[in-house]
Amino acid sequence: MSTRSRVAPLFTVSALALMTPAALHAQATVPAATGPQANPNDSVSEDTDDQGQGGDEIIVTGFRQALESAVAEKRDRDLVVESITAEDIGKLPDASIAESIARLPGLTSQRVSGRSNAISIRGFAPDFSTTLLNGREQTSTGDNRAVEYDQYPSEVVNQVLVYKTAQASLIGQGLSGTVDLRTIRPIDYGRSVVSVGARGTYADLGKLNSGSEELGYRVNATYIDQFANDTIGVALSAAYLNEPYQIQEFNAWGYATTAAGDSVIGGSKSYVTSTTLQRLGLQGTLQFRPVPELTMTLDGFYSDFNDDQIKRGIELPLGFGANGTSLLTSTTVENGLVTSGTFQGVEGVVRNDSFERKAKLYSFGYNTRYEGDDGWNVQLDLSFSRTDRQEIIIETYAGTGYGPGNGATDNIGFTTGPEGTVFSPTLDYSDPNLILLTDPLGWGGATRQAGYFNNRDVEDEIRQYRLEVEKELSSPLSAVRFGLNYTDRSKDLTPIQFFLTLANGALQQQIPAEFIQRPTNLSYLGLGPMLSYDPRDLIAAGTYAQVPNLSNDVISSAFRIEEDIMTAYLQGDISQPIGASELTGNIGLQAVFTEQKSSGLVFNGTSFSDITRGDDYVDVLPSLNLSLRLPIDLVIRLGAARQMQRPRLDDMRVALGYGYNTQEGIITGGGGNPFLRPIRSNSFDLTIEKYFGTRGYIAAQGFYKDLKSFVYNLETPFDFTGFPLPPTAPPGTPTLGRNNQPINGDGGSIYGAELAATLQLGDFTSALEGFGVTGGASYTETEIQPTPGGEPEDIPGYSRWVANGTAFFERWGFNVRGSVRYRSTFVGELSGFGAARTRRRAIDETIVDAQIGYDFRSGALNGLSVFLQGQNLTDEPFATINGDARDQVIDYQTYGRRFLAGASFRF
């Protein structure tokens, strides 16, 4: 059976946008011969055709029909994948694609500023997966490789495939999984469509900060058409959003130890944060098919993203303060934790900070595919992706006087509980005569630091070139393909940082009255109102002077990483009848040749030197995927592969600081490691799937990853040959010293089981026609040892239990859905206000969403869909704790509920 004849009958969904938060999901498999990496723009593998078998048109709309399509697609595929397919044009009110991806079996997300933006696959952090757009690698708005999904409007994406296993023709695959975002192919879509949509958003926490909003909106439009006897196709999509997010946050510095040996809150840095998220997304595709054998496709995607935050709060030095716990009185202790008491002589710092991230993402791709009548197929694919990001972080400080002991102090009571700590102050932190611009705790020393300005610029570019030749054969090998792919990537991070001092040289001054805004209410912390202003206004007015920070840790944090990667692959596709059954799949091999270079500045004790270091290596990655298809609608799949994940880009920086250690007489330092190799794994998957026609299935899957290496930080011997000798080092100092840096070491294993199902309850009794359920659950164990010789530890993103489910009713135009997703405790990776990575233990969370809608199917309103949606209906917090001490809360963030009402119209 030829490749084309096996794949052509697939039943597919015609849609332009992903779906509602109860997003359709089904574990699927990719055709052995037409995986997206083998042909990212092939009309056969793009699931956007409206034609069923025999040429009869099948109009696929509605959640139930989309589920049926995913079930049929799953049954005919070989590579294990989780998939999301749109239910109809423009019908995804999710804030980001990550909201829908997080509902897939074995996947979950970590909320950032109340939004699902980072995806964990099978217990691995986002750094262990990669993201593609139409089969092509993409740049990231973050510091590393992991894509932040806020950048991609859901309305301009047609389908998402999450590959959990590997095959030779899958380029840029991750160790835990590979996410492929797909856009529409207009010729394959086959019809002319215009769709418009809009929605309004309400955040029920209200306007927490002056100048913030509780209402937002989102609009989108799509146009698809074909011309010249369907030889030319055009698809254009645009989406714009302007939406607010509000956060009430408690944050503890940590927990100090009292003289009696009990734990007590060491300090608090808690904020009320108001965010305005603005994003313009544009996507366009032009297809030209002059003859049936030849298809040329040109893609373009553009995203202009602005995340603007104002953060206001009061920082309180308590147990870790200048006076420590000696001024702690009237305490109540429970199980070794001080749950209430009073700190005397507290000098608080009033914080008015801002965070603004601006990012522009450009992605272009060109694909030419020729499918000859003689079974020879050739494709050429060229792509370019670029991200420009600017991140400006401003901190400003105010208090009752300059330096410790020079202003009014507070005797502040506190009560510590499961939601953090609530305070009882005696000072009025909203009094403009009391609260002054200054350096209240003397953080800046002689600099008289009244604030801080951090500007971080990131540029990321990927150029990718691919050529593949395929020959279709007869059974048992249905096709053989050979390909070459060259990827050229470069990423730069440039930090520019300043101390903010008062421009007139004063130690302290009142806040100019014209800049004072409505006080921010911190009553949820018991602190009452606080004095509020926009720090950007004061900088623009010249209130502050900027003093450059030229310290070693700032300058050496800059980096430039360059990677040149050549991948050669050979893959054979299998199709072999075995009695009444059939064996399909593929076997292949990737050879990956990598050359990496890292450039940056290193500190020699008094000055900086520009240094470039790097390495080159080869990885050989075999893979095997087999699917045994039994005549009783049972499919058994086996996958085995050697996989790898390249290290974090900031871990690869060459920049480091070092100096002469007078006590030991050697050179010591710390920084990145430009010689890092990938994390490598031998991976195995086994899946059993039972289908009920095309309307439902139950699947059980097990996986095992034997990690042969891992990356962790350790102080190791380091040869400083070629580095300038520190000026304090005497002549003859040995170049062999020590350096604290990321290194490759032993790995461990991670394994688990997943269950997934889609059931239409009307199949069991007609009384339940229109009702159904879909969802999944996974259990994962880890035995990874990030520290050599140490005990196994949880890696970032790892949750032992992950579960999600959606119950729905859809009939007579009505649709009602309720969704729940749960993840057990995990190690979350947070970004500190200075953009430094921080890892903390996050507690388990359960998130509930729901939607009700109606689709008009006749009359003047035919094509109109309306809906009402609620997100985070139980107001589930995001909380982290101190180590494993559940009663010692570090972060407790509440985001409130979000309600959305909208409509879309399809012409």
JSON list of C-alpha atoms in Angstrom, two decimals, residues 666-781:
[
{"chain": "A", "resi": 666, "resn": "ILE", "atom": "CA", "xyz": [44.39, 29.22, 43.86]},
{"chain": "A", "resi": 667, "resn": "ILE", "atom": "CA", "xyz": [42.05, 30.88, 41.38]},
{"chain": "A", "resi": 668, "resn": "THR", "atom": "CA", "xyz": [38.33, 30.36, 42.01]},
{"chain": "A", "resi": 669, "resn": "GLY", "atom": "CA", "xyz": [35.28, 31.59, 40.12]},
{"chain": "A", "resi": 670, "resn": "GLY", "atom": "CA", "xyz": [31.73, 30.95, 38.97]},
{"chain": "A", "resi": 671, "resn": "GLY", "atom": "CA", "xyz": [29.73, 31.17, 35.75]},
{"chain": "A", "resi": 672, "resn": "GLY", "atom": "CA", "xyz": [28.48, 29.19, 32.80]},
{"chain": "A", "resi": 673, "resn": "ASN", "atom": "CA", "xyz": [29.93, 26.31, 30.83]},
{"chain": "A", "resi": 674, "resn": "PRO", "atom": "CA", "xyz": [30.37, 26.65, 27.04]},
{"chain": "A", "resi": 675, "resn": "PHE", "atom": "CA", "xyz": [31.38, 22.97, 26.83]},
{"chain": "A", "resi": 676, "resn": "LEU", "atom": "CA", "xyz": [28.05, 21.57, 28.04]},
{"chain": "A", "resi": 677, "resn": "ARG", "atom": "CA", "xyz": [26.68, 18.58, 26.16]},
{"chain": "A", "resi": 678, "resn": "PRO", "atom": "CA", "xyz": [22.98, 17.65, 25.79]},
{"chain": "A", "resi": 679, "resn": "ILE", "atom": "CA", "xyz": [20.93, 15.66, 28.26]},
{"chain": "A", "resi": 680, "resn": "ARG", "atom": "CA", "xyz": [20.46, 12.25, 26.65]},
{"chain": "A", "resi": 681, "resn": "SER", "atom": "CA", "xyz": [17.90, 9.52, 27.21]},
{"chain": "A", "resi": 682, "resn": "ASN", "atom": "CA", "xyz": [16.98, 6.04, 26.03]},
{"chain": "A", "resi": 683, "resn": "SER", "atom": "CA", "xyz": [13.19, 6.21, 25.86]},
{"chain": "A", "resi": 684, "resn": "PHE", "atom": "CA", "xyz": [10.51, 3.53, 25.56]},
{"chain": "A", "resi": 685, "resn": "ASP", "atom": "CA", "xyz": [6.72, 3.73, 25.13]},
{"chain": "A", "resi": 686, "resn": "LEU", "atom": "CA", "xyz": [3.97, 1.11, 25.09]},
{"chain": "A", "resi": 687, "resn": "THR", "atom": "CA", "xyz": [0.34, 2.02, 24.35]},
{"chain": "A", "resi": 688, "resn": "ILE", "atom": "CA", "xyz": [-2.85, -0.03, 24.13]},
{"chain": "A", "resi": 689, "resn": "GLU", "atom": "CA", "xyz": [-5.90, 1.65, 22.60]},
{"chain": "A", "resi": 690, "resn": "LYS", "atom": "CA", "xyz": [-9.45, 0.36, 22.27]},
{"chain": "A", "resi": 691, "resn": "TYR", "atom": "CA", "xyz": [-11.79, 2.17, 19.89]},
{"chain": "A", "resi": 692, "resn": "PHE", "atom": "CA", "xyz": [-15.57, 2.32, 19.76]},
{"chain": "A", "resi": 693, "resn": "GLY", "atom": "CA", "xyz": [-16.12, 3.08, 16.11]},
{"chain": "A", "resi": 694, "resn": "THR", "atom": "CA", "xyz": [-15.06, 6.63, 15.40]},
{"chain": "A", "resi": 695, "resn": "ARG", "atom": "CA", "xyz": [-16.84, 8.21, 18.35]},
{"chain": "A", "resi": 696, "resn": "GLY", "atom": "CA", "xyz": [-14.76, 7.12, 21.33]},
{"chain": "A", "resi": 697, "resn": "TYR", "atom": "CA", "xyz": [-11.75, 5.31, 22.70]},
{"chain": "A", "resi": 698, "resn": "ILE", "atom": "CA", "xyz": [-9.91, 4.29, 25.85]},
{"chain": "A", "resi": 699, "resn": "ALA", "atom": "CA", "xyz": [-6.11, 4.29, 25.91]},
{"chain": "A", "resi": 700, "resn": "ALA", "atom": "CA", "xyz": [-3.52, 3.14, 28.44]},
{"chain": "A", "resi": 701, "resn": "GLN", "atom": "CA", "xyz": [0.09, 4.15, 27.99]},
{"chain": "A", "resi": 702, "resn": "GLY", "atom": "CA", "xyz": [3.33, 3.49, 29.83]},
{"chain": "A", "resi": 703, "resn": "PHE", "atom": "CA", "xyz": [6.67, 5.20, 29.31]},
{"chain": "A", "resi": 704, "resn": "TYR", "atom": "CA", "xyz": [10.20, 4.89, 30.64]},
{"chain": "A", "resi": 705, "resn": "LYS", "atom": "CA", "xyz": [13.08, 7.30, 30.12]},
{"chain": "A", "resi": 706, "resn": "ASP", "atom": "CA", "xyz": [16.56, 6.21, 31.14]},
{"chain": "A", "resi": 707, "resn": "LEU", "atom": "CA", "xyz": [18.53, 9.45, 31.36]},
{"chain": "A", "resi": 708, "resn": "LYS", "atom": "CA", "xyz": [22.16, 8.78, 30.62]},
{"chain": "A", "resi": 709, "resn": "SER", "atom": "CA", "xyz": [23.19, 12.30, 31.57]},
{"chain": "A", "resi": 710, "resn": "PHE", "atom": "CA", "xyz": [21.88, 15.39, 33.30]},
{"chain": "A", "resi": 711, "resn": "VAL", "atom": "CA", "xyz": [22.99, 19.00, 33.88]},
{"chain": "A", "resi": 712, "resn": "TYR", "atom": "CA", "xyz": [23.51, 20.33, 37.40]},
{"chain": "A", "resi": 713, "resn": "ASN", "atom": "CA", "xyz": [25.69, 22.94, 39.14]},
{"chain": "A", "resi": 714, "resn": "LEU", "atom": "CA", "xyz": [28.85, 21.85, 40.93]},
{"chain": "A", "resi": 715, "resn": "GLU", "atom": "CA", "xyz": [32.21, 23.31, 41.93]},
{"chain": "A", "resi": 716, "resn": "THR", "atom": "CA", "xyz": [34.80, 21.40, 39.93]},
{"chain": "A", "resi": 717, "resn": "PRO", "atom": "CA", "xyz": [38.48, 21.72, 38.96]},
{"chain": "A", "resi": 718, "resn": "PHE", "atom": "CA", "xyz": [38.88, 24.30, 36.19]},
{"chain": "A", "resi": 719, "resn": "ASP", "atom": "CA", "xyz": [41.83, 25.21, 34.02]},
{"chain": "A", "resi": 720, "resn": "PHE", "atom": "CA", "xyz": [42.10, 29.01, 33.72]},
{"chain": "A", "resi": 721, "resn": "THR", "atom": "CA", "xyz": [44.75, 28.75, 31.01]},
{"chain": "A", "resi": 722, "resn": "GLY", "atom": "CA", "xyz": [44.17, 31.60, 28.56]},
{"chain": "A", "resi": 723, "resn": "PHE", "atom": "CA", "xyz": [42.40, 33.76, 31.13]},
{"chain": "A", "resi": 724, "resn": "PRO", "atom": "CA", "xyz": [44.23, 36.88, 32.36]},
{"chain": "A", "resi": 725, "resn": "LEU", "atom": "CA", "xyz": [45.88, 36.32, 35.73]},
{"chain": "A", "resi": 726, "resn": "PRO", "atom": "CA", "xyz": [44.08, 38.20, 38.54]},
{"chain": "A", "resi": 727, "resn": "PRO", "atom": "CA", "xyz": [46.19, 41.24, 39.56]},
{"chain": "A", "resi": 728, "resn": "THR", "atom": "CA", "xyz": [46.28, 40.12, 43.19]},
{"chain": "A", "resi": 729, "resn": "ALA", "atom": "CA", "xyz": [47.65, 36.69, 42.25]},
{"chain": "A", "resi": 730, "resn": "PRO", "atom": "CA", "xyz": [51.42, 36.31, 42.69]},
{"chain": "A", "resi": 731, "resn": "PRO", "atom": "CA", "xyz": [53.55, 35.20, 39.74]},
{"chain": "A", "resi": 732, "resn": "GLY", "atom": "CA", "xyz": [53.56, 31.45, 39.31]},
{"chain": "A", "resi": 733, "resn": "THR", "atom": "CA", "xyz": [50.00, 30.97, 40.55]},
{"chain": "A", "resi": 734, "resn": "PRO", "atom": "CA", "xyz": [48.77, 27.67, 39.03]},
{"chain": "A", "resi": 735, "resn": "THR", "atom": "CA", "xyz": [46.14, 27.98, 36.32]},
{"chain": "A", "resi": 736, "resn": "LEU", "atom": "CA", "xyz": [44.31, 24.94, 37.66]},
{"chain": "A", "resi": 737, "resn": "GLY", "atom": "CA", "xyz": [41.69, 26.19, 40.12]},
{"chain": "A", "resi": 738, "resn": "ARG", "atom": "CA", "xyz": [38.01, 25.68, 40.84]},
{"chain": "A", "resi": 739, "resn": "ASN", "atom": "CA", "xyz": [34.85, 26.97, 39.18]},
{"chain": "A", "resi": 740, "resn": "ASN", "atom": "CA", "xyz": [31.20, 26.65, 40.18]},
{"chain": "A", "resi": 741, "resn": "GLN", "atom": "CA", "xyz": [29.35, 25.97, 36.94]},
{"chain": "A", "resi": 742, "resn": "PRO", "atom": "CA", "xyz": [26.81, 23.71, 35.23]},
{"chain": "A", "resi": 743, "resn": "ILE", "atom": "CA", "xyz": [28.29, 20.35, 34.28]},
{"chain": "A", "resi": 744, "resn": "ASN", "atom": "CA", "xyz": [27.18, 17.10, 32.68]},
{"chain": "A", "resi": 745, "resn": "GLY", "atom": "CA", "xyz": [26.79, 14.20, 35.08]},
{"chain": "A", "resi": 746, "resn": "ASP", "atom": "CA", "xyz": [24.81, 11.07, 35.75]},
{"chain": "A", "resi": 747, "resn": "GLY", "atom": "CA", "xyz": [21.09, 11.07, 35.10]},
{"chain": "A", "resi": 748, "resn": "GLY", "atom": "CA", "xyz": [18.55, 8.61, 36.42]},
{"chain": "A", "resi": 749, "resn": "SER", "atom": "CA", "xyz": [15.13, 7.50, 35.28]},
{"chain": "A", "resi": 750, "resn": "ILE", "atom": "CA", "xyz": [11.63, 8.87, 35.00]},
{"chain": "A", "resi": 751, "resn": "TYR", "atom": "CA", "xyz": [8.69, 6.63, 34.22]},
{"chain": "A", "resi": 752, "resn": "GLY", "atom": "CA", "xyz": [4.93, 6.56, 34.47]},
{"chain": "A", "resi": 753, "resn": "ALA", "atom": "CA", "xyz": [1.54, 5.55, 33.16]},
{"chain": "A", "resi": 754, "resn": "GLU", "atom": "CA", "xyz": [-1.21, 7.54, 31.48]},
{"chain": "A", "resi": 755, "resn": "LEU", "atom": "CA", "xyz": [-4.89, 6.89, 30.88]},
{"chain": "A", "resi": 756, "resn": "ALA", "atom": "CA", "xyz": [-7.00, 8.79, 28.36]},
{"chain": "A", "resi": 757, "resn": "ALA", "atom": "CA", "xyz": [-10.55, 8.41, 27.10]},
{"chain": "A", "resi": 758, "resn": "THR", "atom": "CA", "xyz": [-13.23, 10.02, 25.00]},
{"chain": "A", "resi": 759, "resn": "LEU", "atom": "CA", "xyz": [-16.74, 8.62, 25.43]},
{"chain": "A", "resi": 760, "resn": "GLN", "atom": "CA", "xyz": [-20.00, 9.73, 23.83]},
{"chain": "A", "resi": 761, "resn": "LEU", "atom": "CA", "xyz": [-22.59, 8.64, 26.38]},
{"chain": "A", "resi": 762, "resn": "GLY", "atom": "CA", "xyz": [-25.31, 8.46, 23.76]},
{"chain": "A", "resi": 763, "resn": "ASP", "atom": "CA", "xyz": [-23.62, 5.31, 22.50]},
{"chain": "A", "resi": 764, "resn": "PHE", "atom": "CA", "xyz": [-24.67, 3.56, 25.71]},
{"chain": "A", "resi": 765, "resn": "THR", "atom": "CA", "xyz": [-28.24, 4.87, 25.98]},
{"chain": "A", "resi": 766, "resn": "SER", "atom": "CA", "xyz": [-30.26, 7.18, 23.77]},
{"chain": "A", "resi": 767, "resn": "ALA", "atom": "CA", "xyz": [-31.38, 9.10, 26.87]},
{"chain": "A", "resi": 768, "resn": "LEU", "atom": "CA", "xyz": [-27.86, 10.53, 27.12]},
{"chain": "A", "resi": 769, "resn": "GLU", "atom": "CA", "xyz": [-27.52, 11.58, 23.48]},
{"chain": "A", "resi": 770, "resn": "GLY", "atom": "CA", "xyz": [-25.44, 14.74, 23.33]},
{"chain": "A", "resi": 771, "resn": "PHE", "atom": "CA", "xyz": [-23.63, 14.05, 26.61]},
{"chain": "A", "resi": 772, "resn": "GLY", "atom": "CA", "xyz": [-20.00, 12.99, 26.77]},
{"chain": "A", "resi": 773, "resn": "VAL", "atom": "CA", "xyz": [-16.75, 13.04, 28.69]},
{"chain": "A", "resi": 774, "resn": "THR", "atom": "CA", "xyz": [-13.13, 13.37, 27.66]},
{"chain": "A", "resi": 775, "resn": "GLY", "atom": "CA", "xyz": [-9.98, 13.53, 29.73]},
{"chain": "A", "resi": 776, "resn": "GLY", "atom": "CA", "xyz": [-6.99, 11.75, 31.13]},
{"chain": "A", "resi": 777, "resn": "ALA", "atom": "CA", "xyz": [-4.77, 11.11, 34.14]},
{"chain": "A", "resi": 778, "resn": "SER", "atom": "CA", "xyz": [-1.10, 10.32, 34.56]},
{"chain": "A", "resi": 779, "resn": "TYR", "atom": "CA", "xyz": [1.15, 9.06, 37.35]},
{"chain": "A", "resi": 780, "resn": "THR", "atom": "CA", "xyz": [4.90, 9.63, 37.13]},
{"chain": "A", "resi": 781, "resn": "GLU", "atom": "CA", "xyz": [7.87, 8.55, 39.25]}
]
